[in-house]
Amino acid sequence: MELLYLGVTFAVIVTLVWMKRPLFLAMAAAGAAAAALWGVPPAAWGGILARGLAGKSTVATVLAFYAITLLQRMLEARGRLVKAERAISVLTGSRSLNVMVTPFVVGLMPSVGAVLIAAPIVDRIAGDDLDAADKTFVSSYFRHIPEAFMPTYASILLALQLSGTRPPTFVLAMLPLVALLFALGYMFQARKLGKARNPSPRADGAAQARRAAWGELLRSTWTITVSVAVILALDVPVYAAVFGVVIVNMLLDRFTLGEMPLLLKRALEWKLILNTIAVMVFKEMLLHTGALSRLPSHFSALPIPPEAAFAAVMVLGTLVAGTQATVAVLIPMAFAAPGAGLPLLVLLMGMSYIASQVSPAHVCLSVAAEHFKIPLSALIRRTLPVAAAFTMAVAVYYGVLKSVGR
């Protein structure tokens, strides 16, 4: 019956998300359903709510989201991502490299609008050598690679908090898969572009232009690279690293006291904050029921390995309800199983990432398809061969990590 109860709570989330209701409402409804199914007495609701609202993980995650959004607003205010693209265009001599690197750099900061920055850039670089569907794939695919591993994305931060995994450990474990994503994107599409048809790099002024481009690239991306480097090298909380960079950037980019109040206000993404709190409260409700601690014994009775079941649910959940909702439900369950650790997290997040690239619930895909005026199905068809190859590679990599861990 307990597996049935978990299925019902998951179905509540999927149904409400599918009906375009906000995630925080879906999580609240699922929490209420869990309380009713497991008979949690009203006297316990206050403590559950307090732990979800003010717990250490909740506070750290909300602060991280706010710091990242504030930095993003500052970069937008100074046009840094656009300037970074122009610098990359000067520095690279290969169109294939340009259409890979530029959307990736644009995607380092989490924003739906980033794909709208990447799309016209790819369109200009590719010209008539790629059709509209290919350009859509390239724009969306390379822009989303940071979403597979960067602790600046909501789903990654949430997974790290719920699994208790340190950001440096996760990022380092994901790097081989990131390299594979680039390789697959190159083999399936980017290699068609070959070398750029730009003037010779030996032309007059080329050396000076390169030096200027390097300077612009460093000025435009140092906030992102330093934030990530500090998180990985010093293992400090995400919010502490990013807030430190924000303060330095205020001085270097000469933000005035008149500009900052508006930026601070625009960085308050209330929907994201409410989503995070609702996820944490839901997790506390499941912990209170004891369902998570009993889950391993339930899965041990299934005829398939638990990790295979979790991976299948992660893919299906992401396709239907999106990454964040599925991560919120599945990661606590998966990490209640025996032997859960870094290999399992890599498996689940790898599966979630690639499923999101063919999911109709992923809004960025529709935005990219609409920009190039193609049906969403055309983009999904371009992505499916890459998704199949990556899925098999993730399964193999999971086995390698698990064997090394032993």
mmCIF file of N, CA, C and O in Angstrom, residues 296-329:
data_model
loop_
_atom_site.group_PDB
_atom_site.id
_atom_site.type_symbol
_atom_site.label_atom_id
_atom_site.label_comp_id
_atom_site.label_asym_id
_atom_site.label_seq_id
_atom_site.Cartn_x
_atom_site.Cartn_y
_atom_site.Cartn_z
ATOM 1 N N PRO A 296 13.358 1.190 0.897
ATOM 2 C CA PRO A 296 14.276 0.148 0.424
ATOM 3 C C PRO A 296 13.698 -1.258 0.490
ATOM 4 O O PRO A 296 13.905 -2.061 -0.423
ATOM 5 N N SER A 297 12.978 -1.559 1.557
ATOM 6 C CA SER A 297 12.425 -2.908 1.671
ATOM 7 C C SER A 297 11.350 -3.160 0.614
ATOM 8 O O SER A 297 11.203 -4.276 0.114
ATOM 9 N N HIS A 298 10.627 -2.102 0.244
ATOM 10 C CA HIS A 298 9.614 -2.258 -0.805
ATOM 11 C C HIS A 298 10.265 -2.529 -2.155
ATOM 12 O O HIS A 298 9.834 -3.398 -2.912
ATOM 13 N N PHE A 299 11.325 -1.782 -2.476
ATOM 14 C CA PHE A 299 11.980 -1.934 -3.775
ATOM 15 C C PHE A 299 12.750 -3.242 -3.883
ATOM 16 O O PHE A 299 12.956 -3.768 -4.978
ATOM 17 N N SER A 300 13.183 -3.767 -2.746
ATOM 18 C CA SER A 300 13.929 -5.023 -2.790
ATOM 19 C C SER A 300 13.055 -6.176 -3.270
ATOM 20 O O SER A 300 13.553 -7.201 -3.739
ATOM 21 N N ALA A 301 11.741 -6.006 -3.178
ATOM 22 C CA ALA A 301 10.829 -7.058 -3.612
ATOM 23 C C ALA A 301 10.523 -6.990 -5.106
ATOM 24 O O ALA A 301 9.913 -7.904 -5.659
ATOM 25 N N LEU A 302 10.948 -5.913 -5.773
ATOM 26 C CA LEU A 302 10.675 -5.775 -7.202
ATOM 27 C C LEU A 302 11.609 -6.654 -8.017
ATOM 28 O O LEU A 302 12.755 -6.909 -7.612
ATOM 29 N N PRO A 303 11.183 -7.085 -9.225
ATOM 30 C CA PRO A 303 12.009 -7.986 -10.036
ATOM 31 C C PRO A 303 13.113 -7.273 -10.815
ATOM 32 O O PRO A 303 13.811 -7.906 -11.598
ATOM 33 N N ILE A 304 13.264 -5.952 -10.647
ATOM 34 C CA ILE A 304 14.327 -5.210 -11.335
ATOM 35 C C ILE A 304 15.170 -4.480 -10.299
ATOM 36 O O ILE A 304 14.699 -4.214 -9.191
ATOM 37 N N PRO A 305 16.418 -4.139 -10.627
ATOM 38 C CA PRO A 305 17.252 -3.394 -9.676
ATOM 39 C C PRO A 305 16.602 -2.069 -9.309
ATOM 40 O O PRO A 305 16.004 -1.408 -10.182
ATOM 41 N N PRO A 306 16.714 -1.621 -8.066
ATOM 42 C CA PRO A 306 16.094 -0.347 -7.661
ATOM 43 C C PRO A 306 16.574 0.829 -8.492
ATOM 44 O O PRO A 306 15.782 1.707 -8.847
ATOM 45 N N GLU A 307 17.894 0.848 -8.834
ATOM 46 C CA GLU A 307 18.393 1.992 -9.597
ATOM 47 C C GLU A 307 17.761 2.070 -10.981
ATOM 48 O O GLU A 307 17.541 3.167 -11.522
ATOM 49 N N ALA A 308 17.449 0.910 -11.570
ATOM 50 C CA ALA A 308 16.777 0.901 -12.874
ATOM 51 C C ALA A 308 15.361 1.456 -12.739
ATOM 52 O O ALA A 308 14.891 2.203 -13.613
ATOM 53 N N ALA A 309 14.690 1.096 -11.655
ATOM 54 C CA ALA A 309 13.340 1.621 -11.429
ATOM 55 C C ALA A 309 13.374 3.126 -11.222
ATOM 56 O O ALA A 309 12.555 3.864 -11.800
ATOM 57 N N PHE A 310 14.326 3.597 -10.414
ATOM 58 C CA PHE A 310 14.436 5.031 -10.183
ATOM 59 C C PHE A 310 14.755 5.779 -11.474
ATOM 60 O O PHE A 310 14.215 6.855 -11.735
ATOM 61 N N ALA A 311 15.657 5.230 -12.289
ATOM 62 C CA ALA A 311 16.026 5.876 -13.547
ATOM 63 C C ALA A 311 14.829 5.969 -14.485
ATOM 64 O O ALA A 311 14.602 6.998 -15.133
ATOM 65 N N ALA A 312 14.039 4.886 -14.549
ATOM 66 C CA ALA A 312 12.863 4.890 -15.417
ATOM 67 C C ALA A 312 11.845 5.922 -14.957
ATOM 68 O O ALA A 312 11.272 6.660 -15.771
ATOM 69 N N VAL A 313 11.639 5.999 -13.639
ATOM 70 C CA VAL A 313 10.694 6.980 -13.102
ATOM 71 C C VAL A 313 11.206 8.398 -13.353
ATOM 72 O O VAL A 313 10.431 9.311 -13.672
ATOM 73 N N MET A 314 12.528 8.606 -13.226
ATOM 74 C CA MET A 314 13.107 9.925 -13.466
ATOM 75 C C MET A 314 12.858 10.376 -14.902
ATOM 76 O O MET A 314 12.486 11.526 -15.161
ATOM 77 N N VAL A 315 13.055 9.471 -15.854
ATOM 78 C CA VAL A 315 12.838 9.810 -17.265
ATOM 79 C C VAL A 315 11.367 10.136 -17.514
ATOM 80 O O VAL A 315 11.030 11.174 -18.099
ATOM 81 N N LEU A 316 10.484 9.259 -17.074
ATOM 82 C CA LEU A 316 9.060 9.467 -17.307
ATOM 83 C C LEU A 316 8.556 10.724 -16.602
ATOM 84 O O LEU A 316 7.785 11.504 -17.170
ATOM 85 N N GLY A 317 8.999 10.921 -15.365
ATOM 86 C CA GLY A 317 8.569 12.103 -14.621
ATOM 87 C C GLY A 317 9.042 13.390 -15.274
ATOM 88 O O GLY A 317 8.289 14.369 -15.355
ATOM 89 N N THR A 318 10.291 13.410 -15.741
ATOM 90 C CA THR A 318 10.819 14.606 -16.400
ATOM 91 C C THR A 318 10.073 14.893 -17.692
ATOM 92 O O THR A 318 9.768 16.055 -18.007
ATOM 93 N N LEU A 319 9.768 13.857 -18.457
ATOM 94 C CA LEU A 319 9.047 14.045 -19.712
ATOM 95 C C LEU A 319 7.670 14.664 -19.480
ATOM 96 O O LEU A 319 7.218 15.512 -20.254
ATOM 97 N N VAL A 320 7.034 14.257 -18.385
ATOM 98 C CA VAL A 320 5.650 14.680 -18.148
ATOM 99 C C VAL A 320 5.570 15.934 -17.290
ATOM 100 O O VAL A 320 4.839 16.879 -17.613
ATOM 101 N N ALA A 321 6.332 15.969 -16.194
ATOM 102 C CA ALA A 321 6.180 17.032 -15.201
ATOM 103 C C ALA A 321 7.339 18.002 -15.153
ATOM 104 O O ALA A 321 7.269 19.015 -14.466
ATOM 105 N N GLY A 322 8.432 17.712 -15.853
ATOM 106 C CA GLY A 322 9.584 18.595 -15.814
ATOM 107 C C GLY A 322 10.602 18.159 -14.770
ATOM 108 O O GLY A 322 10.328 17.334 -13.898
ATOM 109 N N THR A 323 11.802 18.747 -14.865
ATOM 110 C CA THR A 323 12.925 18.312 -14.047
ATOM 111 C C THR A 323 12.748 18.607 -12.569
ATOM 112 O O THR A 323 12.927 17.743 -11.714
ATOM 113 N N GLN A 324 12.394 19.847 -12.255
ATOM 114 C CA GLN A 324 12.386 20.255 -10.851
ATOM 115 C C GLN A 324 11.374 19.461 -10.034
ATOM 116 O O GLN A 324 11.670 19.021 -8.917
ATOM 117 N N ALA A 325 10.182 19.272 -10.572
ATOM 118 C CA ALA A 325 9.158 18.524 -9.833
ATOM 119 C C ALA A 325 9.597 17.085 -9.608
ATOM 120 O O ALA A 325 9.421 16.526 -8.514
ATOM 121 N N THR A 326 10.194 16.463 -10.629
ATOM 122 C CA THR A 326 10.596 15.059 -10.513
ATOM 123 C C THR A 326 11.767 14.903 -9.550
ATOM 124 O O THR A 326 11.800 13.956 -8.749
ATOM 125 N N VAL A 327 12.722 15.808 -9.629
ATOM 126 C CA VAL A 327 13.852 15.781 -8.692
ATOM 127 C C VAL A 327 13.349 15.913 -7.258
ATOM 128 O O VAL A 327 13.800 15.196 -6.355
ATOM 129 N N ALA A 328 12.403 16.822 -7.046
ATOM 130 C CA ALA A 328 11.890 17.062 -5.695
ATOM 131 C C ALA A 328 11.272 15.812 -5.089
ATOM 132 O O ALA A 328 11.416 15.548 -3.890
ATOM 133 N N VAL A 329 10.608 15.020 -5.907
ATOM 134 C CA VAL A 329 9.940 13.821 -5.403
ATOM 135 C C VAL A 329 10.896 12.635 -5.329
ATOM 136 O O VAL A 329 10.937 11.903 -4.337
#
